[in-house]
Coordinates of C-alpha atoms in Angstrom, one line a residue:
Chain A
M1 CA 4.1 -39.3 -22.0
E2 CA 4.1 -38.6 -18.4
R3 CA 0.6 -36.9 -17.3
I4 CA 0.9 -33.2 -15.4
G5 CA -1.8 -31.3 -14.1
L6 CA -2.4 -27.5 -14.7
L7 CA -4.6 -25.3 -12.4
A8 CA -4.6 -22.5 -14.4
G9 CA -6.2 -18.6 -13.5
E10 CA -5.5 -16.0 -15.5
G11 CA -3.0 -14.3 -17.5
D12 CA -0.5 -15.7 -20.4
L13 CA 1.5 -17.8 -17.9
P14 CA -1.1 -21.2 -17.9
L15 CA -0.6 -21.0 -21.9
I16 CA 3.3 -20.6 -21.9
W17 CA 3.5 -23.3 -19.3
A18 CA 1.4 -25.5 -21.1
R19 CA 3.3 -25.3 -24.5
A20 CA 6.8 -25.5 -22.7
A21 CA 5.9 -28.8 -20.6
R22 CA 4.1 -30.1 -23.9
K23 CA 7.8 -28.9 -25.7
K24 CA 9.6 -30.9 -22.7
G25 CA 7.4 -34.6 -23.6
R26 CA 4.3 -33.9 -20.8
E27 CA 1.2 -34.8 -21.8
V28 CA -0.7 -31.6 -19.8
F29 CA -4.3 -31.2 -18.6
A30 CA -5.5 -28.1 -17.9
Y31 CA -8.3 -27.2 -15.4
K32 CA -9.5 -23.8 -15.2
L33 CA -10.4 -22.3 -12.4
V34 CA -11.5 -19.0 -13.7
E35 CA -13.9 -18.0 -16.3
K36 CA -11.4 -15.3 -18.0
I37 CA -9.0 -17.6 -19.3
N38 CA -6.7 -17.2 -22.4
P39 CA -8.3 -19.2 -25.4
L40 CA -5.2 -20.7 -26.3
L41 CA -4.8 -23.0 -23.8
E42 CA -7.7 -25.0 -25.5
E43 CA -4.9 -25.8 -28.5
S44 CA -2.0 -26.0 -26.1
A45 CA -3.0 -28.5 -23.6
D46 CA -4.3 -32.4 -23.9
Q47 CA -7.2 -31.7 -22.4
V48 CA -9.1 -28.6 -20.6
K49 CA -11.7 -29.0 -17.8
S50 CA -13.3 -26.0 -16.2
I51 CA -13.4 -26.8 -12.2
N52 CA -14.6 -25.1 -8.9
I53 CA -12.0 -23.8 -6.8
G54 CA -14.1 -24.0 -4.2
M55 CA -15.5 -27.2 -4.2
L56 CA -12.3 -29.0 -2.9
D57 CA -13.4 -32.3 -2.9
D58 CA -14.5 -32.4 -6.6
L59 CA -11.7 -31.0 -7.5
I60 CA -9.7 -33.3 -5.7
A61 CA -11.7 -36.4 -7.0
G62 CA -11.5 -35.1 -10.6
L63 CA -7.7 -34.7 -10.3
K64 CA -7.2 -38.5 -9.2
A65 CA -9.9 -39.7 -11.5
D66 CA -7.5 -37.7 -14.4
G67 CA -4.6 -40.3 -12.8
I68 CA -2.7 -36.7 -11.7
E69 CA 0.2 -36.9 -9.3
E70 CA 1.8 -33.9 -10.3
L71 CA 0.9 -30.6 -10.5
V72 CA 1.5 -26.8 -11.4
M73 CA -0.7 -24.0 -10.2
A74 CA -0.3 -20.6 -12.9
G75 CA -1.8 -17.6 -13.4
S76 CA -3.7 -15.5 -11.4
I77 CA -7.2 -15.7 -9.4
D78 CA -9.2 -12.9 -8.8
K79 CA -9.4 -13.2 -4.8
T80 CA -12.3 -11.0 -4.8
M81 CA -14.0 -14.3 -5.6
L82 CA -14.0 -15.4 -2.1
F83 CA -15.8 -12.2 -0.8
K84 CA -18.3 -12.7 -3.6
G85 CA -20.0 -15.8 -2.5
I86 CA -18.7 -18.5 -4.7
P87 CA -19.8 -21.9 -3.3
L88 CA -17.6 -23.4 -1.2
D89 CA -18.0 -27.0 0.2
A90 CA -17.6 -27.8 3.8
R91 CA -13.5 -29.2 3.0
F92 CA -13.3 -25.7 1.8
A93 CA -15.1 -24.1 4.3
A94 CA -13.2 -25.8 7.0
L95 CA -10.1 -24.9 5.5
L96 CA -10.5 -21.1 5.4
A97 CA -12.1 -21.5 8.9
G98 CA -8.5 -23.1 10.0
L99 CA -6.3 -20.3 9.1
K100 CA -4.9 -17.7 10.8
D101 CA -5.0 -15.1 8.1
L102 CA -6.9 -14.9 4.4
N103 CA -4.0 -13.8 2.2
N104 CA -3.2 -15.6 -1.1
D105 CA -0.4 -17.4 0.7
S106 CA -2.4 -18.8 3.5
I107 CA -4.7 -20.1 1.2
L108 CA -2.6 -21.5 -1.5
S109 CA -0.6 -23.2 0.9
A110 CA -3.7 -24.6 2.7
I111 CA -4.3 -25.8 -0.8
V112 CA -1.4 -27.0 -1.6
N113 CA -1.2 -29.1 1.7
E114 CA -4.6 -30.5 0.6
F115 CA -3.5 -32.1 -2.3
T116 CA 0.0 -33.5 -0.9
K117 CA -2.2 -35.5 1.8
E118 CA -3.8 -36.8 -1.1
G119 CA -0.8 -37.8 -2.9
I120 CA -1.0 -34.8 -5.4
R121 CA 2.6 -33.2 -5.6
V122 CA 2.9 -29.3 -6.2
L123 CA 5.7 -28.4 -8.3
P124 CA 7.2 -25.1 -8.5
Q125 CA 6.2 -22.8 -11.4
S126 CA 9.7 -22.2 -12.7
I127 CA 10.1 -25.9 -13.6
Y128 CA 10.3 -25.8 -17.7
L129 CA 10.5 -21.6 -17.5
E130 CA 13.7 -21.1 -16.7
G131 CA 14.1 -19.2 -19.8
L132 CA 11.9 -16.6 -18.4
L133 CA 13.3 -15.9 -15.5
A134 CA 14.9 -12.0 -15.4
G135 CA 18.3 -12.1 -15.2
H136 CA 20.6 -9.6 -13.3
G137 CA 21.5 -6.0 -13.1
I138 CA 20.2 -3.6 -16.1
L139 CA 18.8 -5.8 -18.5
N140 CA 19.2 -2.8 -21.6
S141 CA 21.8 -0.4 -22.7
L142 CA 20.2 2.5 -20.8
Q143 CA 22.3 3.7 -18.3
P144 CA 20.3 5.2 -15.2
D145 CA 21.6 8.1 -13.6
E146 CA 22.3 7.9 -9.8
Q147 CA 19.0 9.5 -8.7
L148 CA 17.1 6.7 -10.9
L149 CA 19.3 4.3 -9.8
S150 CA 18.3 5.0 -5.8
D151 CA 14.8 5.2 -6.9
L152 CA 15.1 1.6 -8.4
K153 CA 16.6 0.1 -5.4
Y154 CA 14.3 2.3 -3.1
A155 CA 11.3 0.8 -5.1
F156 CA 12.5 -2.9 -5.1
K157 CA 13.2 -2.3 -1.4
M158 CA 9.8 -1.1 -0.6
A159 CA 8.3 -4.1 -2.9
R160 CA 10.1 -6.8 -0.7
E161 CA 8.8 -5.0 2.4
I162 CA 4.8 -5.7 1.1
G163 CA 5.7 -8.5 0.0
R164 CA 6.8 -9.7 3.2
L165 CA 3.5 -8.0 4.5
D166 CA 1.5 -10.4 2.2
I167 CA -0.2 -7.4 0.4
G168 CA 0.9 -7.4 -2.9
Q169 CA 3.8 -7.6 -5.3
T170 CA 4.2 -4.2 -6.8
V171 CA 4.7 -0.8 -5.8
V172 CA 5.0 2.8 -7.5
V173 CA 7.5 5.3 -6.8
Q174 CA 9.3 8.6 -7.2
N175 CA 11.7 10.7 -5.5
R176 CA 11.7 7.8 -2.9
T177 CA 8.4 8.4 -2.2
V178 CA 6.1 5.2 -2.4
L179 CA 2.9 6.5 -4.7
A180 CA 0.9 3.4 -5.4
V181 CA 1.2 -0.2 -3.1
E182 CA -0.7 -3.5 -5.1
T183 CA -3.1 -5.0 -3.7
I184 CA -5.8 -7.3 -5.0
E185 CA -6.6 -4.8 -8.0
G186 CA -3.4 -6.0 -10.0
T187 CA -0.3 -4.6 -11.5
D188 CA -1.7 -2.3 -14.2
E189 CA -4.5 -0.7 -12.2
A190 CA -1.6 0.3 -9.0
I191 CA 0.9 1.8 -11.9
K192 CA -2.1 3.6 -13.5
R193 CA -3.1 4.9 -9.9
G194 CA 0.9 5.8 -9.1
G195 CA 1.4 7.5 -12.4
R196 CA -1.8 9.9 -12.2
L197 CA -0.7 10.8 -8.5
A198 CA 2.8 11.3 -9.7
G199 CA 3.1 12.3 -13.5
P200 CA 5.5 11.1 -15.8
G201 CA 9.0 9.4 -14.2
V202 CA 7.6 7.0 -11.9
V203 CA 9.8 4.0 -11.2
V204 CA 8.2 0.3 -10.5
A205 CA 9.2 -2.4 -8.6
K206 CA 7.4 -6.0 -8.4
A207 CA 9.1 -8.3 -6.3
A208 CA 8.5 -12.1 -4.9
K209 CA 8.2 -11.7 -1.0
P210 CA 11.1 -13.0 0.7
G211 CA 10.6 -16.7 1.1
Q212 CA 8.3 -16.8 -1.5
D213 CA 6.8 -20.4 -2.1
F214 CA 8.1 -21.1 -5.6
R215 CA 4.7 -23.4 -5.9
F216 CA 2.4 -20.3 -6.5
D217 CA 2.0 -16.7 -7.4
L218 CA 6.3 -15.8 -8.7
P219 CA 5.3 -12.3 -10.2
V220 CA 4.9 -12.3 -13.8
I221 CA 5.1 -9.6 -16.0
G222 CA 4.5 -9.1 -20.0
E223 CA 3.3 -7.0 -22.7
G224 CA 0.1 -5.5 -20.7
T225 CA 2.5 -4.3 -18.3
L226 CA 4.9 -2.8 -20.5
N227 CA 2.1 -1.1 -22.4
T228 CA 0.9 0.2 -19.2
L229 CA 4.5 1.7 -17.9
I230 CA 4.6 3.4 -21.6
A231 CA 1.5 4.9 -21.2
V232 CA 2.4 6.9 -17.6
K233 CA 5.6 7.7 -19.1
A234 CA 7.7 5.7 -16.3
R235 CA 11.4 5.7 -16.5
G236 CA 12.1 2.3 -14.7
L237 CA 11.1 -1.3 -13.8
V238 CA 12.9 -3.1 -11.4
I239 CA 12.3 -6.9 -10.8
E240 CA 13.6 -9.9 -9.0
T241 CA 16.3 -11.9 -10.3
D242 CA 15.7 -15.7 -10.2
S243 CA 12.1 -15.3 -9.4
T244 CA 10.3 -12.9 -11.4
F245 CA 8.7 -14.2 -15.3
I246 CA 9.1 -11.8 -18.1
I247 CA 6.8 -13.4 -20.6
D248 CA 8.4 -12.8 -24.2
K249 CA 12.0 -11.5 -22.5
E250 CA 13.9 -10.2 -25.1
N251 CA 10.9 -8.3 -26.9
F252 CA 10.2 -6.8 -23.6
I253 CA 13.4 -5.6 -23.2
K254 CA 13.8 -4.1 -26.3
R255 CA 10.7 -2.3 -26.2
A256 CA 11.3 -1.0 -23.0
E257 CA 14.5 0.3 -24.1
E258 CA 12.6 2.1 -27.2
N259 CA 10.6 3.7 -24.9
D260 CA 13.4 4.9 -22.7
I261 CA 12.5 2.7 -19.7
V262 CA 15.2 1.3 -17.9
V263 CA 14.3 -2.5 -16.8
A264 CA 16.7 -3.8 -14.3
A265 CA 16.9 -7.1 -12.3
F266 CA 17.9 -7.1 -8.4
R267 CA 18.6 -9.4 -6.0
E268 CA 18.6 -9.0 -2.1
A269 CA 22.1 -8.2 -1.7
D270 CA 21.9 -5.3 -4.8
L271 CA 20.5 -3.4 -2.0
Q272 CA 23.8 -3.1 0.3
G273 CA 25.8 0.0 -0.2
Chain B
M1 CA -0.3 37.7 25.8
E2 CA 2.5 35.1 24.8
R3 CA 2.6 34.5 21.1
I4 CA 2.9 31.1 19.3
G5 CA 3.4 30.4 15.7
L6 CA 1.1 27.9 13.4
L7 CA 2.6 26.7 10.1
A8 CA -1.1 25.8 8.8
G9 CA -1.9 23.1 6.3
E10 CA -4.8 21.8 4.9
G11 CA -8.2 20.4 7.2
D12 CA -9.6 21.5 10.2
L13 CA -6.7 20.9 12.5
P14 CA -5.4 24.4 12.1
L15 CA -8.5 26.3 13.0
I16 CA -9.4 23.8 15.7
W17 CA -5.9 24.3 17.1
A18 CA -5.9 28.2 16.9
R19 CA -9.3 28.3 18.8
A20 CA -7.8 25.9 21.3
A21 CA -4.5 27.9 21.9
R22 CA -6.6 31.3 22.1
K23 CA -8.5 30.1 24.9
K24 CA -5.5 28.8 26.7
G25 CA -4.6 32.7 26.6
R26 CA -1.9 32.4 23.6
E27 CA -1.5 35.3 21.1
V28 CA -1.5 32.8 17.8
F29 CA 0.1 33.9 14.1
A30 CA -0.6 31.7 11.8
Y31 CA 1.2 31.1 8.6
K32 CA -0.4 29.9 5.6
L33 CA 1.1 26.7 3.7
V34 CA -1.1 26.1 1.1
E35 CA -3.8 28.2 -0.5
K36 CA -6.8 25.4 0.2
I37 CA -6.9 26.7 4.2
N38 CA -10.3 26.9 6.3
P39 CA -11.4 30.3 5.9
L40 CA -12.6 30.6 9.1
L41 CA -8.8 30.4 10.7
E42 CA -8.7 34.0 9.4
E43 CA -11.2 34.8 12.4
S44 CA -9.4 32.3 15.0
A45 CA -6.1 33.8 14.8
D46 CA -4.4 36.9 15.5
Q47 CA -2.6 37.3 12.6
V48 CA -2.8 35.0 9.2
K49 CA -0.2 35.7 6.5
S50 CA 0.8 33.2 3.3
I51 CA 3.7 31.6 3.1
N52 CA 6.0 29.9 0.9
I53 CA 7.1 26.6 2.3
G54 CA 9.8 26.2 -0.6
M55 CA 11.5 29.4 0.4
L56 CA 13.0 28.8 4.0
D57 CA 15.4 31.8 4.4
D58 CA 12.1 34.1 3.9
L59 CA 9.7 32.1 6.3
I60 CA 12.3 32.2 8.9
A61 CA 13.2 35.4 8.6
G62 CA 9.3 36.4 8.5
L63 CA 8.7 34.3 12.0
K64 CA 11.5 35.9 13.4
A65 CA 10.5 39.4 12.5
D66 CA 7.1 38.6 14.0
G67 CA 8.8 37.4 17.5
I68 CA 8.0 33.8 17.1
E69 CA 10.1 31.6 19.1
E70 CA 7.6 28.7 19.5
L71 CA 5.8 27.2 16.8
V72 CA 3.2 24.6 15.8
M73 CA 3.1 22.6 12.5
A74 CA -0.8 21.6 12.0
G75 CA -2.8 20.3 8.6
S76 CA -1.7 18.1 5.8
I77 CA 0.5 19.3 2.8
D78 CA -0.3 18.2 -0.3
K79 CA 3.6 16.8 -1.4
T80 CA 2.9 16.3 -4.6
M81 CA 3.9 20.1 -4.4
L82 CA 7.3 19.4 -4.3
F83 CA 6.8 17.2 -7.9
K84 CA 4.9 19.9 -9.4
G85 CA 8.0 22.5 -9.1
I86 CA 6.9 25.0 -6.6
P87 CA 10.0 27.8 -6.3
L88 CA 12.5 26.6 -4.0
D89 CA 15.3 28.6 -2.5
A90 CA 18.9 27.3 -2.1
R91 CA 18.5 26.3 1.7
F92 CA 15.5 24.1 0.8
A93 CA 17.0 23.2 -2.3
A94 CA 20.2 22.1 0.0
L95 CA 18.2 20.3 2.5
L96 CA 16.1 18.2 0.3
A97 CA 19.7 17.2 -1.4
G98 CA 20.9 16.1 2.2
L99 CA 18.2 13.8 2.7
K100 CA 18.4 10.2 2.9
D101 CA 14.9 9.9 1.1
L102 CA 11.8 12.0 0.3
N103 CA 9.5 10.7 2.9
N104 CA 7.1 13.2 4.7
D105 CA 8.9 12.3 7.9
S106 CA 12.5 13.1 6.5
I107 CA 11.0 16.4 5.0
L108 CA 9.5 17.5 7.9
S109 CA 12.7 16.4 10.3
A110 CA 14.9 18.8 8.5
I111 CA 12.3 21.5 8.7
V112 CA 11.9 21.4 12.3
N113 CA 15.9 21.0 12.3
E114 CA 16.6 24.2 10.6
F115 CA 13.7 25.9 12.7
T116 CA 15.6 24.8 16.0
K117 CA 18.8 25.6 14.7
E118 CA 17.3 29.5 14.5
G119 CA 16.4 29.5 17.8
I120 CA 12.5 28.5 17.3
R121 CA 11.2 25.6 19.1
V122 CA 8.6 23.2 17.6
L123 CA 6.1 21.8 20.0
P124 CA 3.6 18.9 19.4
Q125 CA 0.3 19.3 18.2
S126 CA -1.3 17.6 20.9
I127 CA -0.8 20.8 23.2
Y128 CA -3.8 22.4 23.8
L129 CA -5.6 19.5 22.3
E130 CA -5.3 16.8 24.9
G131 CA -9.5 16.3 24.4
L132 CA -9.2 15.4 21.3
L133 CA -7.1 12.0 22.0
A134 CA -9.0 8.6 21.0
G135 CA -9.2 7.2 24.4
H136 CA -9.0 3.5 24.4
G137 CA -10.9 0.2 23.5
I138 CA -14.3 0.3 21.7
L139 CA -15.6 3.7 22.0
N140 CA -19.3 3.3 21.4
S141 CA -21.7 0.3 22.5
L142 CA -21.5 -1.6 19.3
Q143 CA -20.2 -5.3 19.8
P144 CA -17.8 -6.2 17.1
D145 CA -18.3 -10.0 16.7
E146 CA -15.1 -12.4 16.9
Q147 CA -14.5 -11.7 12.9
L148 CA -14.8 -8.2 13.1
L149 CA -12.5 -7.5 16.0
S150 CA -10.1 -9.8 14.2
D151 CA -10.1 -7.2 11.5
L152 CA -9.6 -4.7 13.4
K153 CA -6.8 -5.7 15.1
Y154 CA -5.3 -6.8 12.1
A155 CA -6.0 -3.8 10.5
F156 CA -4.5 -1.9 13.1
K157 CA -1.5 -4.1 12.9
M158 CA -0.9 -3.4 9.1
A159 CA -1.4 0.4 9.5
R160 CA 1.2 0.3 12.2
E161 CA 3.2 -1.5 9.6
I162 CA 2.8 0.9 6.7
G163 CA 3.5 3.5 9.0
R164 CA 6.9 2.0 9.8
L165 CA 8.0 2.0 6.3
D166 CA 6.8 6.0 6.0
I167 CA 4.0 5.1 3.1
G168 CA 1.5 6.4 4.6
Q169 CA -1.4 5.9 7.6
T170 CA -4.2 4.4 6.5
V171 CA -5.0 0.9 5.1
V172 CA -8.3 -0.9 4.4
V173 CA -8.9 -4.3 5.4
Q174 CA -11.5 -7.1 4.7
N175 CA -11.4 -10.8 6.0
R176 CA -7.7 -10.0 7.3
T177 CA -6.6 -8.7 3.5
V178 CA -5.4 -5.4 2.7
L179 CA -7.3 -3.7 -0.1
A180 CA -5.9 -0.6 -0.2
V181 CA -2.8 1.4 1.2
E182 CA -2.9 5.0 1.7
T183 CA 0.1 7.0 0.3
I184 CA -0.2 10.8 -0.6
E185 CA -3.7 10.6 -2.0
G186 CA -5.6 11.3 1.1
T187 CA -7.4 8.5 3.6
D188 CA -11.0 9.2 1.6
E189 CA -9.7 8.1 -1.7
A190 CA -8.0 5.0 0.3
I191 CA -11.2 4.3 2.0
K192 CA -13.0 4.6 -1.6
R193 CA -10.7 2.5 -3.1
G194 CA -11.1 -0.2 -0.7
G195 CA -14.5 -0.3 -0.6
R196 CA -14.8 -0.3 -4.9
L197 CA -12.6 -3.3 -4.2
A198 CA -14.6 -5.3 -1.7
G199 CA -18.4 -3.8 -1.3
P200 CA -19.8 -3.4 2.3
G201 CA -18.1 -4.2 5.2
V202 CA -14.6 -3.3 4.9
V203 CA -12.7 -2.3 8.2
V204 CA -10.2 1.1 8.0
A205 CA -7.3 2.0 10.6
K206 CA -5.7 4.7 10.8
A207 CA -2.4 4.8 12.9
A208 CA 0.8 6.8 13.7
K209 CA 3.6 5.3 12.5
P210 CA 5.9 3.6 15.8
G211 CA 7.9 6.6 17.1
Q212 CA 6.2 9.2 15.3
D213 CA 7.4 12.4 16.2
F214 CA 4.3 14.2 17.9
R215 CA 5.6 17.7 16.2
F216 CA 3.9 16.9 12.9
D217 CA 1.8 14.5 10.8
L218 CA -0.4 13.0 13.8
P219 CA -3.3 11.2 12.4
V220 CA -6.4 13.0 12.1
I221 CA -10.0 12.1 11.4
G222 CA -13.4 14.0 11.5
E223 CA -16.8 14.5 9.9
G224 CA -14.9 14.3 6.1
T225 CA -13.8 10.3 6.9
L226 CA -16.8 9.6 8.8
N227 CA -18.9 10.4 5.4
T228 CA -16.5 8.3 3.5
L229 CA -17.3 5.5 6.2
I230 CA -21.1 5.6 5.7
A231 CA -20.7 5.8 1.8
V232 CA -18.5 2.7 1.3
K233 CA -20.6 0.9 4.4
A234 CA -17.5 0.1 6.3
R235 CA -18.4 -1.8 9.9
G236 CA -15.7 -0.7 11.6
L237 CA -12.8 2.3 12.3
V238 CA -9.8 1.6 14.8
I239 CA -7.3 4.4 15.3
E240 CA -4.3 4.7 17.6
T241 CA -4.6 5.4 21.5
D242 CA -2.8 8.5 22.5
S243 CA -1.9 9.5 19.0
T244 CA -5.1 10.1 16.6
F245 CA -7.2 13.1 16.8
I246 CA -10.6 12.9 16.2
I247 CA -12.4 15.9 15.5
D248 CA -15.9 16.7 17.0
K249 CA -15.2 13.5 19.0
E250 CA -18.5 13.1 20.9
N251 CA -20.3 13.6 18.0
F252 CA -18.4 11.5 15.6
I253 CA -18.4 8.1 17.7
K254 CA -22.3 8.8 18.0
R255 CA -22.4 9.1 14.4
A256 CA -20.6 5.9 13.7
E257 CA -22.8 4.0 16.2
E258 CA -26.5 5.2 14.2
N259 CA -24.6 3.8 11.2
D260 CA -23.7 0.5 12.7
I261 CA -19.4 1.6 12.4
V262 CA -17.4 0.1 15.6
V263 CA -14.7 3.0 16.5
A264 CA -12.2 1.4 18.2
A265 CA -8.6 2.5 19.7
F266 CA -6.0 0.4 20.4
R267 CA -2.3 0.6 21.7
E268 CA -0.1 -1.9 20.4
A269 CA -0.3 -4.0 23.9
D270 CA -3.7 -5.1 22.2
L271 CA -2.5 -6.7 19.3
Q272 CA -0.9 -9.7 21.9
G273 CA -3.3 -12.4 22.4

């Protein structure tokens, strides 16, 4: 079996990715970047090790020692780590010092560059996960009225703008007004805040930024987000066609419908007219 | 004395404006748009009446009956009012229905248009308040190091972008990462959230949006915001030269300095190089 590496952050995506890759006949070596990893990953990967993202030399040496030539990055990393003094080796410190800003994408791009220089290729997260991509249009059989459709489009547009600025992926909207913008606190916290400010009826958009590097940070939604949408009595969710994963997609869309939440997947062209 | 109207929202600005206009020899008729008005306004204006912003016909008829031909709008209005069912007359409802979006500026522009049509001119908020405008450069004698200066510039740039999108005026930044974006919850809540996420050392920017209409919604900061900055142990505040009011400016800048908070005022040209 051809071996592939998985740099695993939080959330369900690393587990789902590992299972899918194994199904396709790959041997999966997982490297835990964070403490809070899905425990099932231990069973679904061929090997699981903890590594420290800040010790870049050790990390790369470890990957090479394991014979990793291809790698996928999946799951989220709480970037507040970097503000709370995790140990960094000289290589990682030099890498950070050379960046024009410390946004997620800048840091991840620089890390990917280091891997590439060392002969380790980073593949797109969507490899083996094509089935989780969102589709296009209104995904359940609910019929949004004109106002809701207008909020869905507005939210999608604003989520892309916020992504373009590299601030975050998620916005919460009601009556064509932005009520919450996600930064590093995560999608669910942002949804709760928007819900508190506006009451029932908000619309949530999560979108990749224009020109997103598909090797990291593709938007993902799953049961946790759906539970939050239900809790704040949201009316709609809009995600981006071809670049947002829905974990357990069929069930997600069905349960959203049962709770009167329109699930829409748009692309940029849908914003015209 | 020539009479002038004041549509008064929350905060200290209506009071300060009324005092400044009286000092310049104007007779000030204040109209309270919100319950929570500074109680000192009662003494500082020649007349104070409560009005309902949603009853636009009555409001305009009232202004005309009082002989108001010039008007200033000052203070903030909690726009969540509009989501919580205040009574709207047919004129206001028609006005809202005709808008492309329900952002602050769209609503305020439409209201200003209605006034203008009726022969009531809306003047810039800065009239009589030129002394509160921010100045330019580092306003206290603290010397920001390179990293802090870089955060101040980045925060200022992002605040302008967020303004351009008509989301809000304030962002909270640390290490060139946006930690909080203000929407309708207000500046202080946004600062507290950013502080919670990042710990001490954040930088806060408050900026008018590019092309801001100076007749409404100019950014204002004062003692409350300074107390919040001190509470979260912020390292810097950056505002916009020529379009941000600092209430009690000298004292504000001095007290910020005592608490090691750099106060900077930039304009767009400062972002180059």
